[in-house]
């Protein structure tokens, strides 16, 4: 079936950048005509793996008896740590995770080995028949216990400026508080999967649903004891990643490859949904303690803040995640005398990992929560308190990590949203409603977002691309980024199309492949288009330059006089068809393909002191959210959301709007219904959609309006755009603040001091809302 759109069905007017082209595979996806890893035709002899999981949170692994499993129908082999030919420890940066559990287990769900069988179901059944003898050891399951025991995956980090203790001591107003926010399961629709194919001469081809093919390549070669060049990793697309496939797709690839190495057969490993929940890490749950002082106007004068991240049993990406939380615990606000302590707590749970926002949301929510508490303490409007604390333009504009905020647009963006959302009138309407309704209480809040764009590890901010022009004039692009639904390939195709002046439909983006672009960074930190879009643009520019000098020679004009647009190449003397020039240029031995390389300018950062300019620029936005809570049942509903978000000059408005809506709704899920519950034995009891509730269509607010900020990126970024993947996630903190506003309204007149902080643990489930109302302990 031809599922690519016809040129006539689309808006093909130049330029492609700035128009809402369909996602490059949208039509094929809805027609079921694209392939995910599990759809790839299998090689004859392919075997299937299922994981053997620890059922104890912490213990010594005394024995693994696979005899019953091996006797079951179709079972071919069992693969354990001893079968790993290379390093038995994963090549993750902290080198603190065994590939398969060796002599201890560290969480319920840890993979001890694999059963290999002729069908998936045979493997899964047999994996359950493997008998484990584990002697339990004391397990640490909560952040509080980890903090008490000083049980960390990485050492604590402190960032200080000024003298917070002195500021607190001399303050007129002071508040203390503590609360927790939960983790979040990624719930990508396509679960984790890898398919490992042994090739000739100890070479490998790995299909992996991964955000980071390069890291999968490194991990697999390390475990197999091979050089990187022996392993090729390919990923055409993921059915969602959301950070969950930044590192943890690599585990599956290594497991499948070890099994394929032992059996000599291709091996596919696909976790079912319950296993995926049990095995893989999630967003880091956080616990906070703060002590803040402020003046009569609500301006913060001093802040001591403790952020404790539940990292699970290993470091994984916890270092940079916790760093990003520290970098975002100012959100949009100037903190003069501040002392932040960040603890990276080790618990006997899954190893928590990247998740949209990468610690940013866990930083932003604490300062936004403090803003709400200050407003209540002073009986002021919370938006006024937020405005009062914003970073200044010419002063009060240096972050606690010593980066000057040069592109602050919130002084204009927030008032614009205040006006378009009718905030002041609606505050009055909410107050009127609350005065007249005893049971259902409403709340309203505007919260801003300022999110730093770039990998904080400066070295990752590089990218490569290859652009090929074939003799028929069609164009193929390959770059180091991966497609997970966010529209990266579409945007890159748009950028290349414009650079060459050809219609979007002439450009195809091919699968991410470590043999095409080496050493590519993860597609993460929202920087996919910034990095790969620019690299592809530079590659296309080289080809364009080659063609321009060729036609200049023909027409005897200067190279600057040549234009590429609408499938034509135009000089002051003649207009030629792109296809004709390409054909002729080929015949004249002109190079029709090129590489491109980009590295982000201006950034630098000292990771021991967490100071410098870690971010190239900031992406901004704000949301106004209205909620209602039922004070008898604790149930809640998000009624209306108005968003004003900054994507710079949008490369694809439809895709950007989708990212903003999707990010918001995913954030709303994190803060309202998505609750992870580990029982006292460390077993995750919420491990399927039956017990873990992500937002459904019925949860989408009736009114959900998204507007774009009008201005281009002030830094020189591709097409004048800004990154959009993660920043909108944090707009959902307005839901949490609106919920706390409604809870505060419910406390009025029931004997609670109205000026006290509202302590609401996230997610704001019915139970947690009732707890915040003092109706449940
Ligand atoms: N959008 C979809 N549809 N699926 C995803 O998995 N991941 C998010 C975001 N948007 C994701 C998504 C995350 S965590 C990041 S970092 C960015 O996309 C990565 O892609 P980008 O850098 O190309 O925006
Ligand atoms: N964001 C996302 N992923 C990352 C980062 C980051 O800042 N650093 C390392 N991996
Ligand atoms: Mo996104 S959490 O940086 O993969």
PDB file of N, CA, C and O and ligand atoms in Angstrom, residues 211 242-243 246 354-358 523-525 726, ligand 3:
ATOM      1  N   UNK A 211      16.394   5.065  22.138  1.00  0.00           N
ATOM      2  CA  UNK A 211      16.675   6.474  21.880  1.00  0.00           C
ATOM      3  C   UNK A 211      18.166   6.682  21.643  1.00  0.00           C
ATOM      4  O   UNK A 211      18.588   7.772  21.305  1.00  0.00           O
ATOM      5  N   UNK A 242       9.965   8.515  25.634  1.00  0.00           N
ATOM      6  CA  UNK A 242       9.722   9.409  26.779  1.00  0.00           C
ATOM      7  C   UNK A 242      10.862   9.378  27.792  1.00  0.00           C
ATOM      8  O   UNK A 242      10.655   9.685  28.967  1.00  0.00           O
ATOM      9  N   UNK A 243      12.051   8.981  27.352  1.00  0.00           N
ATOM     10  CA  UNK A 243      13.191   8.875  28.253  1.00  0.00           C
ATOM     11  C   UNK A 243      13.431   7.446  28.707  1.00  0.00           C
ATOM     12  O   UNK A 243      14.535   7.085  29.081  1.00  0.00           O
ATOM     13  N   UNK A 246      16.176   5.759  26.854  1.00  0.00           N
ATOM     14  CA  UNK A 246      17.458   6.464  26.702  1.00  0.00           C
ATOM     15  C   UNK A 246      18.604   5.531  27.085  1.00  0.00           C
ATOM     16  O   UNK A 246      19.584   5.424  26.374  1.00  0.00           O
ATOM     17  N   UNK A 354      15.747   8.429  32.936  1.00  0.00           N
ATOM     18  CA  UNK A 354      15.233   9.614  32.240  1.00  0.00           C
ATOM     19  C   UNK A 354      13.723   9.505  32.061  1.00  0.00           C
ATOM     20  O   UNK A 354      13.199   8.434  31.777  1.00  0.00           O
ATOM     21  N   UNK A 355      13.053  10.592  32.223  1.00  0.00           N
ATOM     22  CA  UNK A 355      11.628  10.699  31.848  1.00  0.00           C
ATOM     23  C   UNK A 355      11.350  12.173  31.564  1.00  0.00           C
ATOM     24  O   UNK A 355      11.578  13.013  32.422  1.00  0.00           O
ATOM     25  N   UNK A 356      10.849  12.424  30.381  1.00  0.00           N
ATOM     26  CA  UNK A 356      10.455  13.762  29.908  1.00  0.00           C
ATOM     27  C   UNK A 356      10.590  14.856  30.982  1.00  0.00           C
ATOM     28  O   UNK A 356       9.838  14.884  31.964  1.00  0.00           O
ATOM     29  N   UNK A 357      11.560  15.693  30.774  1.00  0.00           N
ATOM     30  CA  UNK A 357      11.857  16.747  31.733  1.00  0.00           C
ATOM     31  C   UNK A 357      13.117  16.458  32.526  1.00  0.00           C
ATOM     32  O   UNK A 357      13.779  17.354  33.021  1.00  0.00           O
ATOM     33  N   UNK A 358      13.406  15.140  32.674  1.00  0.00           N
ATOM     34  CA  UNK A 358      14.714  14.686  33.168  1.00  0.00           C
ATOM     35  C   UNK A 358      15.099  15.346  34.492  1.00  0.00           C
ATOM     36  O   UNK A 358      16.170  15.916  34.645  1.00  0.00           O
ATOM     37  N   UNK A 523      18.892  10.651  21.615  1.00  0.00           N
ATOM     38  CA  UNK A 523      17.897  11.657  21.256  1.00  0.00           C
ATOM     39  C   UNK A 523      17.160  11.966  22.549  1.00  0.00           C
ATOM     40  O   UNK A 523      16.347  11.176  23.031  1.00  0.00           O
ATOM     41  N   UNK A 524      17.508  13.092  23.121  1.00  0.00           N
ATOM     42  CA  UNK A 524      17.055  13.400  24.475  1.00  0.00           C
ATOM     43  C   UNK A 524      17.314  14.877  24.723  1.00  0.00           C
ATOM     44  O   UNK A 524      17.811  15.578  23.832  1.00  0.00           O
ATOM     45  N   UNK A 525      16.972  15.308  25.924  1.00  0.00           N
ATOM     46  CA  UNK A 525      17.180  16.695  26.328  1.00  0.00           C
ATOM     47  C   UNK A 525      16.463  17.660  25.375  1.00  0.00           C
ATOM     48  O   UNK A 525      16.832  18.837  25.294  1.00  0.00           O
ATOM     49  N   UNK A 726      10.248  18.453  25.810  1.00  0.00           N
ATOM     50  CA  UNK A 726      10.024  18.325  27.250  1.00  0.00           C
ATOM     51  C   UNK A 726       9.383  19.537  27.927  1.00  0.00           C
ATOM     52  O   UNK A 726       8.584  19.357  28.861  1.00  0.00           O
TER      53      UNK A 726
HETATM   54 MO1  LIG B   3      14.015  12.878  27.250  1.00  0.00          MO
HETATM   55  S1  LIG B   3      13.739  12.467  29.253  1.00  0.00           S
HETATM   56  O1  LIG B   3      15.509  13.761  27.583  1.00  0.00           O
HETATM   57  O2  LIG B   3      14.529  11.330  26.732  1.00  0.00           O
END
